[in-house]
Coordinates of C-alpha atoms and ligand atoms in Angstrom, one line a residue:
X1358 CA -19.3 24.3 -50.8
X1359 CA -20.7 22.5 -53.8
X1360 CA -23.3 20.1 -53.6
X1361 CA -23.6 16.9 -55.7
X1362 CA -27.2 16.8 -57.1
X1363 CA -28.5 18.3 -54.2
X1364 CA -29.6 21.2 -52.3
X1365 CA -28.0 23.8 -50.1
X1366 CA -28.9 24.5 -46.4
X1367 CA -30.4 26.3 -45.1
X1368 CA -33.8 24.7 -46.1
X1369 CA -34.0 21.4 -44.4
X1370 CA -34.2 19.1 -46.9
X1371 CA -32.1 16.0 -45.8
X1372 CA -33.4 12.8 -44.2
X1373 CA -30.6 11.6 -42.5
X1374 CA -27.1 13.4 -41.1
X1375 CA -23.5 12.1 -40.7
X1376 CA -21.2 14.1 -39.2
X1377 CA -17.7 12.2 -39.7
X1378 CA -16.5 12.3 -42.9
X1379 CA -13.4 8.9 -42.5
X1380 CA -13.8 5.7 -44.1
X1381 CA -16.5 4.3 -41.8
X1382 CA -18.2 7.9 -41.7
X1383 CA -18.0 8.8 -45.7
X1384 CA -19.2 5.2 -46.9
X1385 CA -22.1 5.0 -44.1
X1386 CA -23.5 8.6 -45.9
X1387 CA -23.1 6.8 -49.2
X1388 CA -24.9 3.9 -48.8
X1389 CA -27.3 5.9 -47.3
X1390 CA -27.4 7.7 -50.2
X1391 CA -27.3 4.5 -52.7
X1392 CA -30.4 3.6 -50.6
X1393 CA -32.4 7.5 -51.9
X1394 CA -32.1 9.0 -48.8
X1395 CA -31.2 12.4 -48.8
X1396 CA -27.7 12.7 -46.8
X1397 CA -26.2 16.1 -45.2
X1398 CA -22.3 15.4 -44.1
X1399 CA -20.4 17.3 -41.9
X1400 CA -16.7 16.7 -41.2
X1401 CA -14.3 19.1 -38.4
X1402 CA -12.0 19.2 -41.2
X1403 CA -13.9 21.2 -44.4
X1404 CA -11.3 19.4 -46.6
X1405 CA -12.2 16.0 -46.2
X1406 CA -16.2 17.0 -46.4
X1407 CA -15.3 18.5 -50.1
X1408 CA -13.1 15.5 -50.6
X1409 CA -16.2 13.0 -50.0
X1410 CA -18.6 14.9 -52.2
X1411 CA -16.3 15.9 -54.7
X1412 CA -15.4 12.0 -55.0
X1413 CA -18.9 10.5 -54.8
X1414 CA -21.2 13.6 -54.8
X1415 CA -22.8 12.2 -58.1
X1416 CA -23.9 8.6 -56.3
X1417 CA -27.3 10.4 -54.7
X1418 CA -28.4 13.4 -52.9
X1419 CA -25.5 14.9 -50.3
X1420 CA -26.0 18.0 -48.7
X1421 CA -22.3 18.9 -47.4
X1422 CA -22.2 21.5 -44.4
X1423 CA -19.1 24.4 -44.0
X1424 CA -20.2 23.9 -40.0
X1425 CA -22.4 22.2 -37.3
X1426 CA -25.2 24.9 -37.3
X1427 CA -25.9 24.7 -41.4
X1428 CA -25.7 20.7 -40.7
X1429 CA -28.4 20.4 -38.5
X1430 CA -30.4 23.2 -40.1
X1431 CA -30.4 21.4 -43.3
X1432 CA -31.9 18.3 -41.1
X1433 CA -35.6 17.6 -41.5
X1434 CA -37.5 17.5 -37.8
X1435 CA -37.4 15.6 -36.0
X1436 CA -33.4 15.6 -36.6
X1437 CA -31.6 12.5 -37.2
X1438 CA -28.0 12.7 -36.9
X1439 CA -25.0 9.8 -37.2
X1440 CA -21.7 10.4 -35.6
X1441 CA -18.9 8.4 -36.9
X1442 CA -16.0 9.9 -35.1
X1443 CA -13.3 8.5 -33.6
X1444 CA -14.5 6.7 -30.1
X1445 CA -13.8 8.5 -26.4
X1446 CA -13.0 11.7 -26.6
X1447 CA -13.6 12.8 -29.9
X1448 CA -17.1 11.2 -29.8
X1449 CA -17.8 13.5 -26.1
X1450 CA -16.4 16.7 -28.1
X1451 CA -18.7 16.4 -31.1
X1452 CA -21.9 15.6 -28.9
X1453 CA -20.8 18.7 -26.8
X1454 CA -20.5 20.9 -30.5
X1455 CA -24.0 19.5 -31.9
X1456 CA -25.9 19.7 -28.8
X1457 CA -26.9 23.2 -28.8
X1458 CA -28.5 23.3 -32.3
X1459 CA -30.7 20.2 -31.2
X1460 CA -34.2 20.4 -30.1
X1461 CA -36.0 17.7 -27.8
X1462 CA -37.2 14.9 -29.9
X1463 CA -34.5 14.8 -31.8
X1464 CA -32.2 11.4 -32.5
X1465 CA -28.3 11.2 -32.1
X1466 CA -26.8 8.1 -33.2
X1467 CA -23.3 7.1 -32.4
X1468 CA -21.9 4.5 -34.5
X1469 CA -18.7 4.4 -33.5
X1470 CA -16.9 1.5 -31.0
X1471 CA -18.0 3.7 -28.0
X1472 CA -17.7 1.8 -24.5
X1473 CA -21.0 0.9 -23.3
X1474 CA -20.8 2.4 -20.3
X1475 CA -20.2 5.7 -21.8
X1476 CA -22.9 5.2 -24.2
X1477 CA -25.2 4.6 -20.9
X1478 CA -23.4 7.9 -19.4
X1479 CA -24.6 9.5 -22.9
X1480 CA -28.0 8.3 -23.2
X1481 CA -28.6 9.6 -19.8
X1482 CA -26.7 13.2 -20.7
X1483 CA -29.2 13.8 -23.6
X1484 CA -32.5 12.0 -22.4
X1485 CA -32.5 14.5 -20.0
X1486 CA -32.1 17.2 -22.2
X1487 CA -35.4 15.5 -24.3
X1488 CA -33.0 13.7 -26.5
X1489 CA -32.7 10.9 -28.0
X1490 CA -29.3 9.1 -27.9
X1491 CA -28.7 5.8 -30.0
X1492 CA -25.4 3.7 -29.1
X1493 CA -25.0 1.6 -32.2
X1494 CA -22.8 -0.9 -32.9
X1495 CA -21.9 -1.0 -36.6
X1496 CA -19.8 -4.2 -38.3
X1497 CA -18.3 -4.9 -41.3
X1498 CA -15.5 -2.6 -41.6
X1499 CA -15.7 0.2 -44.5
X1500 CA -16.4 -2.6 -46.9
X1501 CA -19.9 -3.4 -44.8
X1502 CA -20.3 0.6 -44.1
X1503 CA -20.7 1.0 -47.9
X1504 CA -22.6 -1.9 -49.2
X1505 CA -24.4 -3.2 -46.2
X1506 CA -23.3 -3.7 -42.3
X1507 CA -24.8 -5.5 -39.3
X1508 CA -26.0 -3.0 -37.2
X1509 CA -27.2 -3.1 -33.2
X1510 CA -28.7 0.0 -32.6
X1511 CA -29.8 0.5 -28.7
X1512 CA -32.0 3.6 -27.1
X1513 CA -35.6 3.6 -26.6
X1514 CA -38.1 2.2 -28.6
X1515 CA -39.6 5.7 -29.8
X1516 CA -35.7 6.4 -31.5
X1517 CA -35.6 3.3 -33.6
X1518 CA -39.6 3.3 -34.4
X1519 CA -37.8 7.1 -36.6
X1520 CA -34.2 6.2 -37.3
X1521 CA -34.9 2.0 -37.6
X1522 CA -36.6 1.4 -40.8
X1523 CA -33.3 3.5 -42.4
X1524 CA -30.7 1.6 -40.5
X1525 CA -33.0 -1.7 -41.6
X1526 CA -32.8 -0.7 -45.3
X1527 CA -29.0 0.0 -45.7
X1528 CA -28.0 -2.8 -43.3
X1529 CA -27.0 -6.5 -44.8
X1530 CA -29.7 -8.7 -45.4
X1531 CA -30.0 -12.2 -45.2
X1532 CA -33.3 -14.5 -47.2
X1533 CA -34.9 -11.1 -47.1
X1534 CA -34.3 -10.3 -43.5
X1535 CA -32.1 -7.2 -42.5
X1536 CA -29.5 -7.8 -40.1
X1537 CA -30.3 -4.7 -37.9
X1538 CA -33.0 -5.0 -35.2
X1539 CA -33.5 -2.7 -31.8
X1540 CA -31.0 -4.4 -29.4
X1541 CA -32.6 -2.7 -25.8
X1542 CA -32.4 0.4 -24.3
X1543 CA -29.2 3.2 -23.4
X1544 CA -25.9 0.5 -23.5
X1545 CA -27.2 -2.6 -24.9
X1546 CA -26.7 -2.0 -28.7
X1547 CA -22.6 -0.9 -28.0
X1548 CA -22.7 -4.0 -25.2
X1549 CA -23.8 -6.4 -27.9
X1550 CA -21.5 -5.0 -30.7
X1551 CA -18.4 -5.4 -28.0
X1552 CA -19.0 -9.1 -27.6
X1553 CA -19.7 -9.5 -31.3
X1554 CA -15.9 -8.4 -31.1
X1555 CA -14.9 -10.7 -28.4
X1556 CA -16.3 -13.7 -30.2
X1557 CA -14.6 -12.7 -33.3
X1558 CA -11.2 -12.9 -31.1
X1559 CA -12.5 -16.3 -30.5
X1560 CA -13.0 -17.3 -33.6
X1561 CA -9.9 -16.2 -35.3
X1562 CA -7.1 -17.9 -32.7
X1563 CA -9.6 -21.2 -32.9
X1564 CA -8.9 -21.1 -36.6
X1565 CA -4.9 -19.7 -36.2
X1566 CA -4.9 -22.8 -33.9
X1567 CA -6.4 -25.3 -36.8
X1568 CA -3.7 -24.3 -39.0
X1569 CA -0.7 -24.3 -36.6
X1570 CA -1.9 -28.1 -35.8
X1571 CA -2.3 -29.4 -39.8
X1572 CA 0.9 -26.7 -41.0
X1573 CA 3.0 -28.9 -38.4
X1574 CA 1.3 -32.2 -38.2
X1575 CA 0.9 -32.5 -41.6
X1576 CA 3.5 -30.9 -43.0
X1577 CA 1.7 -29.0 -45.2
X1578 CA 1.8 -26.2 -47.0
X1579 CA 0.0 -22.9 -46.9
X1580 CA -1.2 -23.7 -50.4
X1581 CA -2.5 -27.5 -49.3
X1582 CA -3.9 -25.5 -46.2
X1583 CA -6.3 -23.3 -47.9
X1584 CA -7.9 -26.0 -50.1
X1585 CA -8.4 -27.9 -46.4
X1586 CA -10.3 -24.3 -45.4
X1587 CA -11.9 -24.0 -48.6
X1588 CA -13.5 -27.2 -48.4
X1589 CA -14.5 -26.8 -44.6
X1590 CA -16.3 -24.2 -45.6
X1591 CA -18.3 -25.7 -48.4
X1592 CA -19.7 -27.7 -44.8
X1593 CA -21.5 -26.5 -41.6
X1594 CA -17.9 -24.4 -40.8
X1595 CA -19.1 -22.1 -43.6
X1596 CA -18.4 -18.6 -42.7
X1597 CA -16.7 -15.4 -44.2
X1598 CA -13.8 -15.9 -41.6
X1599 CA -12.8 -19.3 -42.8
X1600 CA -13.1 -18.0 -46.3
X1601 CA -10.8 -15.8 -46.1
X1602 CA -8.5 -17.9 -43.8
X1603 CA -8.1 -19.9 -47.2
X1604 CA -7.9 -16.6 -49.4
X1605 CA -4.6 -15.5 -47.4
X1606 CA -3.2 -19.2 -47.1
X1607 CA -3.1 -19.0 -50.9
X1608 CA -1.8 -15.6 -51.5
X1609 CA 1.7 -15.5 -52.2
X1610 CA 4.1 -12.9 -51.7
X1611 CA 5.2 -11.0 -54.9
X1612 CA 8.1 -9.7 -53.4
X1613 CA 9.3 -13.0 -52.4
X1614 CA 7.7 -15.5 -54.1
X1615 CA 7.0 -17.1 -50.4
X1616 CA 3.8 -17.6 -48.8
X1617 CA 2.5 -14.5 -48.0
X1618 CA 1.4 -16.1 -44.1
X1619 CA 5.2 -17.3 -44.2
X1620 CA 6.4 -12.9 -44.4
X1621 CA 3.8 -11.4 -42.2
X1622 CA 5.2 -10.4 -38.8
X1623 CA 4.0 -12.3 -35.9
X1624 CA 2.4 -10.1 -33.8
X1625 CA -1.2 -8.8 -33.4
X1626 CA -2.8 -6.2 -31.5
X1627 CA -5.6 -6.5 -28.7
X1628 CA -6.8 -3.0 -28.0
X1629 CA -10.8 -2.0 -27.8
X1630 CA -13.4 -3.5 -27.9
X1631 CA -12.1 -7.5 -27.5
X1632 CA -9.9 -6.1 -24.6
X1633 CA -13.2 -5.0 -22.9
X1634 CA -15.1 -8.0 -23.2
X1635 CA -12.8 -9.9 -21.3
X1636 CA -12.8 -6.9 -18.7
X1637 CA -16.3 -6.8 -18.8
X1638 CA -16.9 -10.8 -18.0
X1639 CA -14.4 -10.5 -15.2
X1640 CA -16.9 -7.8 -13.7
X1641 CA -20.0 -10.0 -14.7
X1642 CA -18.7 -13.2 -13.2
X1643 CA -18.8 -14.8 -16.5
X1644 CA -16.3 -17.4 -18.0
X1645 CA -15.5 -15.9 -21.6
X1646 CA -12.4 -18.7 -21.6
X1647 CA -11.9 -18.6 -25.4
X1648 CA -12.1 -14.8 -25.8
X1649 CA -9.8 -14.7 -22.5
X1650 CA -7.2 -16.9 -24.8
X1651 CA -8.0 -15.3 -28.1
X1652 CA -6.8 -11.5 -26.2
X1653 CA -4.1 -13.1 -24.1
X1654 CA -2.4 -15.2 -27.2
X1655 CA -1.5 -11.7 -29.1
X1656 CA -0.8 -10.1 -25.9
X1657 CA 1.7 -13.2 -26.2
X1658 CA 2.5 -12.6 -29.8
X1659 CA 3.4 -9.2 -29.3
X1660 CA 5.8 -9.9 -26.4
X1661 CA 8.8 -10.1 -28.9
X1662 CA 11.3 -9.7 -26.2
X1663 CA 9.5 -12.4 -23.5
X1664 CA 9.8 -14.8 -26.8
X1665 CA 13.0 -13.9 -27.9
X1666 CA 14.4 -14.7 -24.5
X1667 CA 12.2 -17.7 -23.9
X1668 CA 13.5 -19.1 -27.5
X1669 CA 17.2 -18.7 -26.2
X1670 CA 16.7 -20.3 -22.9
X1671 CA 14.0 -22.5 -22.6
X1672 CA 14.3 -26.6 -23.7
X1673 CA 12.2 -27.5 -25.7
X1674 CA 11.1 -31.4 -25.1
X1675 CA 8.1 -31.6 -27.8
X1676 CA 7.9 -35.5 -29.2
X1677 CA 8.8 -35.1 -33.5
X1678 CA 5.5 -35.4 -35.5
X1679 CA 4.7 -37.0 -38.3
X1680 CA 0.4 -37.5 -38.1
X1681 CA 0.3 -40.7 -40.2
X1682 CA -4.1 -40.8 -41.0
X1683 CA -3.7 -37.8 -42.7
X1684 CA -7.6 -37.7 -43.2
X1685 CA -8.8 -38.8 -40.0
X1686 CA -6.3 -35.9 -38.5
X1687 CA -8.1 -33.2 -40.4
X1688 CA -11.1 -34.5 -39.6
X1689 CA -10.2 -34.2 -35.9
X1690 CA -9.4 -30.8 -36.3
X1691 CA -12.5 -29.7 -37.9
X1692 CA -14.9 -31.4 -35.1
X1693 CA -12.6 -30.0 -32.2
X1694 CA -12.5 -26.1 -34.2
X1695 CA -16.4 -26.9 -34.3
X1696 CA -16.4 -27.9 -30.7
X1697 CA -14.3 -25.1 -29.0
X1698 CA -16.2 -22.2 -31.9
X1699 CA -19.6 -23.6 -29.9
X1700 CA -18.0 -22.9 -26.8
X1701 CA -16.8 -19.4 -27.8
X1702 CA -20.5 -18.4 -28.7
X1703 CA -22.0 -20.2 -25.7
X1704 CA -19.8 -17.9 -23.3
X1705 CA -20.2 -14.9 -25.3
X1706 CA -24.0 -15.1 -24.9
X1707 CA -23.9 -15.6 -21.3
X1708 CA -21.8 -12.4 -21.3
X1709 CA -25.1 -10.8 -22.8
X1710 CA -27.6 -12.7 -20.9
X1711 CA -25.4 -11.4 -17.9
X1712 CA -25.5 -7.8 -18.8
X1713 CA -29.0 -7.9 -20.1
X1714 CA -29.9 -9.0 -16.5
X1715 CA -27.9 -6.3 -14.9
X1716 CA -28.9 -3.4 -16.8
X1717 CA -32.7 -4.7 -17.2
X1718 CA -32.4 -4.8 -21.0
X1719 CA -34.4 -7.8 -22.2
X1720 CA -31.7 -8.6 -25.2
X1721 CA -33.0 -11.0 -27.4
X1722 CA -30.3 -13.5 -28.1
X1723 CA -31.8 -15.1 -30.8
X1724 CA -31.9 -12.1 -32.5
X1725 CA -28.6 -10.9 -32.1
X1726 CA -27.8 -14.4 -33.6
X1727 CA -30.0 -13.3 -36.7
X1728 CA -28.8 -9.7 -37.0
X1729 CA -25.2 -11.1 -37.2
X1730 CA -25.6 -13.4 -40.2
X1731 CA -24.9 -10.8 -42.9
X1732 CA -22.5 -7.4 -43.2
X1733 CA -20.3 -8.5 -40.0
X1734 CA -17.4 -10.0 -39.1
X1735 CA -18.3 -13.6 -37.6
X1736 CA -21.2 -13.6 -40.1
X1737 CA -21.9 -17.5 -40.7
X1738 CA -24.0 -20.8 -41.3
X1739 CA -24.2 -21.4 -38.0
X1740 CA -25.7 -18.2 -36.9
X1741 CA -28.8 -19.9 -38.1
X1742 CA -28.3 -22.7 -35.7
X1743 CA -28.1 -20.2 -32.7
X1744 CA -31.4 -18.3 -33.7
X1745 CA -32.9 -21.6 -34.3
X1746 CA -32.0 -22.4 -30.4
X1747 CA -33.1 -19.8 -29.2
X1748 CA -36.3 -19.7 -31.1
X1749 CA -37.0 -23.6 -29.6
X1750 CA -36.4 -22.1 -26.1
X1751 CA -35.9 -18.0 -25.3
X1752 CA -34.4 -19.0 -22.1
X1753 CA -32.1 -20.9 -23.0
X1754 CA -29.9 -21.2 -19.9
X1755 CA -26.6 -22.6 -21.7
X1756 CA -26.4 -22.8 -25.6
X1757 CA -24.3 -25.6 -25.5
X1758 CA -27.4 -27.6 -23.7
X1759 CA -29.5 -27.2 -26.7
X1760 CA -30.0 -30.7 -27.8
X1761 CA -28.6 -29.6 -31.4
X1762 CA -25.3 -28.6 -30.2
X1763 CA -25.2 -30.9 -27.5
X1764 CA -25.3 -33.0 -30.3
X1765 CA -22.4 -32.0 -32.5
X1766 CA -20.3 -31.4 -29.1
X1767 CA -20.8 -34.8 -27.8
X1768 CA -20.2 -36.5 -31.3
X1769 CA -17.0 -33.9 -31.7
X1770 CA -15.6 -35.1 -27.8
X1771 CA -13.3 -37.5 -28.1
X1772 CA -11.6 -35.5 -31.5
X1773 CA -11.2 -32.7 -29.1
X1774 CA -9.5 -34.3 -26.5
X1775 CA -7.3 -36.0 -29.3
X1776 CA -6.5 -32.9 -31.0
X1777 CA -5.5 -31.1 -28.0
X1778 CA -3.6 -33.9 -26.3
X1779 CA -1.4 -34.0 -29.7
X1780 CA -0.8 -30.6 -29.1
X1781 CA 0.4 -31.0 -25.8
X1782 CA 3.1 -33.9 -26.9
X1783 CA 4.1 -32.0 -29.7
X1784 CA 4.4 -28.5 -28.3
X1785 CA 1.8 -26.9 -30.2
X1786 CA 0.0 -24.4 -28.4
X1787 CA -3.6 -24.4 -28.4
X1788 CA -5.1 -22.1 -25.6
X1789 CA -8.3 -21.8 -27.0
X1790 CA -9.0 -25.7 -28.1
X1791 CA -7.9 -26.3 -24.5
X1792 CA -9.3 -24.2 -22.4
X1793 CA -12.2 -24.5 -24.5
X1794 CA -12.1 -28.0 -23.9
X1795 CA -11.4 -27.6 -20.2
X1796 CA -14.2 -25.0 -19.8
X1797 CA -16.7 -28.1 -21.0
X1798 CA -15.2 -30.8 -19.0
X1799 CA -15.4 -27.9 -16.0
X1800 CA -19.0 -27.8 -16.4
X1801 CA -20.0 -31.2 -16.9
X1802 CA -17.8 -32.1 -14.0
X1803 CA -19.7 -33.5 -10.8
X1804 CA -17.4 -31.9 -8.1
X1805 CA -15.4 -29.0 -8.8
X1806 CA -12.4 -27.8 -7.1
X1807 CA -14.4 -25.2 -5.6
X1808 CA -14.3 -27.5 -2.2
X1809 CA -11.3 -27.6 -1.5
X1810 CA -10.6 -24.0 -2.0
X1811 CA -13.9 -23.2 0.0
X1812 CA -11.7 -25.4 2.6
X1813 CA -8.3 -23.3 2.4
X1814 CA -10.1 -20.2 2.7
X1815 CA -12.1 -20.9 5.5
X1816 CA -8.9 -22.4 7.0
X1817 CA -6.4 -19.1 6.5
X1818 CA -9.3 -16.7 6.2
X1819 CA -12.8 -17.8 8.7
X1820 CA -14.3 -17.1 5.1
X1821 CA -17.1 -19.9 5.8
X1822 CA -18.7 -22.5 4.1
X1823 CA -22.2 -24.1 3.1
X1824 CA -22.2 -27.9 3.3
X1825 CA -23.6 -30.6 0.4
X1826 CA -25.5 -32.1 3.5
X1827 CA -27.7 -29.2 5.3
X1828 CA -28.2 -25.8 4.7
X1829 CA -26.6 -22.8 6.5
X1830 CA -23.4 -21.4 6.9
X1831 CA -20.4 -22.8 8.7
X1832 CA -16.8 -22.2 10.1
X1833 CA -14.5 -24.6 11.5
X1834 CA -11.8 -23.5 14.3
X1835 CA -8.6 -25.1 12.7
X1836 CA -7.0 -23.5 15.2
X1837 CA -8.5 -24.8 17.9
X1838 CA -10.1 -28.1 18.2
X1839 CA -11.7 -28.1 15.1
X1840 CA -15.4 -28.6 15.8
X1841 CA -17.7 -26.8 13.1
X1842 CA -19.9 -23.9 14.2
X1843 CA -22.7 -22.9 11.9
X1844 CA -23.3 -19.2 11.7
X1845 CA -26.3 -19.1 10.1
Ligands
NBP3006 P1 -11.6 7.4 -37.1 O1 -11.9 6.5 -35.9 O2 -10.2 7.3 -37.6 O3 -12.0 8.9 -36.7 C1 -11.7 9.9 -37.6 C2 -12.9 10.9 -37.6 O4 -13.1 11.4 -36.3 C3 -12.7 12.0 -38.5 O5 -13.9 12.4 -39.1 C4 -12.2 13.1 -37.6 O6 -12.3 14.4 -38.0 C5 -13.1 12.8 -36.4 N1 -12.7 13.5 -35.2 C6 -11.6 13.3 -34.4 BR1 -10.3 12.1 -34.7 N2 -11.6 14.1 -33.3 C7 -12.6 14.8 -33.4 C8 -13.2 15.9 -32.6 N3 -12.6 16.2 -31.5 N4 -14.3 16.5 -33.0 C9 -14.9 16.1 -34.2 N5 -14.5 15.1 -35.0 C10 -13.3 14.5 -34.6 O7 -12.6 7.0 -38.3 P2 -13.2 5.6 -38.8 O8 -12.1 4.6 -39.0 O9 -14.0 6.0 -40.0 O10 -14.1 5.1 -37.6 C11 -15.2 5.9 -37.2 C12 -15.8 5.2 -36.0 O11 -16.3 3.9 -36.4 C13 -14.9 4.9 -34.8 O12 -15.5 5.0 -33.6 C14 -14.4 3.5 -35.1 O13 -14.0 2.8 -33.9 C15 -15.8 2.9 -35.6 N6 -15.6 1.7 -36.5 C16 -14.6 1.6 -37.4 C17 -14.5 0.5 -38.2 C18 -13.4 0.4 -39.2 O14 -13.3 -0.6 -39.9 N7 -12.6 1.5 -39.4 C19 -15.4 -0.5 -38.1 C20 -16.4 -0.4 -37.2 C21 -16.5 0.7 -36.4 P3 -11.1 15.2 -38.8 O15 -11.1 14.7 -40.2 O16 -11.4 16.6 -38.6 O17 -9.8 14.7 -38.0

């Protein structure tokens, strides 16, 4: 195989390895490259690892391998190596074809969406074998992968003190600062990177929901929509997700003429990783409400048959609507979106406080905060507020108690609970406002339901009870003559 300016194994003369020559794989190597690294690339299909150097040999120093042995030959020691394959399987079958070339000491990164539980399974696989194995989370699509992601790199401290500073120089950087930093150790960096997902579910229904409420209250049109966006995000709402909410509002269809929102098919997908951070709450114990929503409203979109049906069949009693302070509306919108995107985040980082706990990982939320303020996804303004919290306390026990969003939740209340009762009367459906919304009155209530359901189970199940009065633990024989026993 030809080389770009470079030179041929077997010396080992590159820095850095990527073995994975697809979009996220190919662009990874060349930024690494852009960055003066030295970059050997290995793909299972020869083709596409010709392809990639044929293309873009010329952009720095590639060394392109004909198979895994040459590859990690051409590796300087200790051997750092990036696998961007396709998650699961693929991912086990190219650890399996690299693994006997290694030598202890040497670092395996895998920056694909790998489960965090098999990313714990593989760190333990290799360490034991004098490994090192990195789970990484990577974000910011092939775009980021080329010009600068967010990256969450887990595994011990020893892996990222080699493979860090690289991952720190080709990440995004915001004011100077990369947005890569060591997340903890075997899991955390793929655990973190999965609820970066979730929250991104979250954020996009909250801002689908925005538009369905001003598109039908107002009346207005996708056009008039994206200058309300654009401006929103010239405020504290700034972020890359509401900027290009208001790019694809204004795009129009060429085929058509038509909005182009007005031709795209209605249904979106919830595989990966968003899927699994709602699984993984549920196992946690956590309340991750607005992801919950964000996953279960496409699994709603997509159930074209359900809605068909539903459409037919159902009445449909929603009161006409015709919002007549235009301005105040909007406004509403924006302070509940604000409210219920404070929410999203709040939950998401008690998911990782949660796991962090569990696994004994030490995450630094703050940090995660900072690390996802460039190159990613959710990456936004408001990130800054999050670090600032958890700067001003690193224990935060619930983000929405720091007095600053406290703040902008109280003032936002009453908007919120306008904006989703409208919704309500005008059959607009807002699962994420609401529950959002629900979640906040839920915590701030003074007695929960939980009572009376402690009551119905002990009554049908002799599940027990505790009592607001006393301590201990107590039964009462509804069956009987209903005197209380305490068990404890
Ligand atoms: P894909 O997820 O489409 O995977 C394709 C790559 O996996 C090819 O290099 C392919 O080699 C290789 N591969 C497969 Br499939 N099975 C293999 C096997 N058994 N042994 C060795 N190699 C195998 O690529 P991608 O979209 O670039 O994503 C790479 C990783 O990054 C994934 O885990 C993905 O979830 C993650 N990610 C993607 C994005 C994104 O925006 N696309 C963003 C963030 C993270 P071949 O050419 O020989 O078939």
């Amino acid at each position: 195989m030809s080389a770009g300016r470079s030179e041929p194994s077997p010396v080992a003369t590159a820095d850095i390895g990527v073995v994975g020559m697809a979009v996220m794989g190919s662009n990874l190597a060349r930024n690494l490259a852009h960055h003066g690294y030295t970059v050997a690339v290995y793909n299972r299909t020869r083709a596409r690892t010709e392809e990639v150097v044929r293309d873009h040999g010329g952009e720095g120093r590639f060394v392109p391998a004909a198979d895994v042995g040459s590859f990690v030959e051409s590796l300087k020691r200790p051997r750092r190596i990036i696998l961007m394959v396709k998650a699961g399987a693929a991912t086990d079958a190219t650890i399996q074809s690299v693994l006997p070339h290694l030598e202890a000491g040497d670092i395996v990164m895998d920056g694909g969406n790998s489960h965090f539980l098999d990313t714990i399974r593989r760190e333990g696989e290799l360490s034991a074998r004098g490994l090192h194995f990195v789970g990484s989370g990577i974000s910011g699509g092939e775009e980021g992968a080329l010009t600068g992601p967010s990256i969450m790199p887990g595994g011990t401290a020893e892996a990222y003190a080699s493979l860090g500073p690289m991952l720190e120089t080709i990440s995004a950087h915001v004011d100077g600062v990369p947005c890569c930093t060591h997340v903890g150790p075997d899991g955390a960096g793929h655990f973190v990177k999965m609820v970066h997902n979730g929250i991104e579910y979250a954020d996009m229904q909250l801002i689908g929901e925005s538009y369905d409420l001003l598109r039908r209250g107002l009346g207005a049109s996708p056009a008039e929509l994206a200058d309300v966006f654009a401006q929103w995000n010239a405020g504290d709402l700034e972020s890359f997700l509401i900027e290009i909410t208001a790019e694809v509002l204004r795009h129009v269809d060429a085929g058509t003429g038509r909005p182009f929102v007005d031709v795209v098919l209605d249904r979106a997908g919830q595989k990966g990783t968003g899927k699994w951070t709602v699984q993984t709450a549920l196992d946690l114990g956590v309340p991750v409400t607005g992801i919950a929503e964000a996953t279960f409203a496409r699994a709603l979109s997509s159930q074209s048959t359900q809605r068909e049906v539903a459409r037919e069949v159902l009445p449909r009693d929603a009161e006409p609507w015709d919002v007549t302070d235009r301005d105040a509306f909007v406004t509403d919108v924006r302070q509940a979106l604000y409210a219920s995107k404070v929410v999203a985040y709040s939950q998401g980082f008690d998911e990782i406080a949660a796991a962090s706990a569990e696994h004994g990982w030490d995450i630094d939320r703050g940090a995660m905060a900072r690390i996802w303020r460039g190159g990613c996804i959710i990456r936004a303004q408001f990130l800054n507020r999050i670090t600032e919290a958890y700067e001003r306390d690193p224990g935060l026990t619930l983000l929405l108690a720091d007095p600053y969003f406290a703040d902008i939740v109280g003032r936002g209340l009453s908007a919120w609970r306008r904006v989703v009762a409208q919704a309500a009367l005008h059959g607009v459906p807002t699962p994420a406002f609401a529950s959002s919304l629900a979640y906040y009155d839920g915590l701030v209530t003074e007695r929960s339901t939980a009572a009376l359901i402690q009551g119905q189970r002990d009554l049908f199940g002799a599940h027990t009870y505790q009592r607001v009065d006393r301590p201990g633990v107590f039964h009462t024989l509804w069956t009987g003559d209903r005197t209380e026993i305490e068990l404890a």
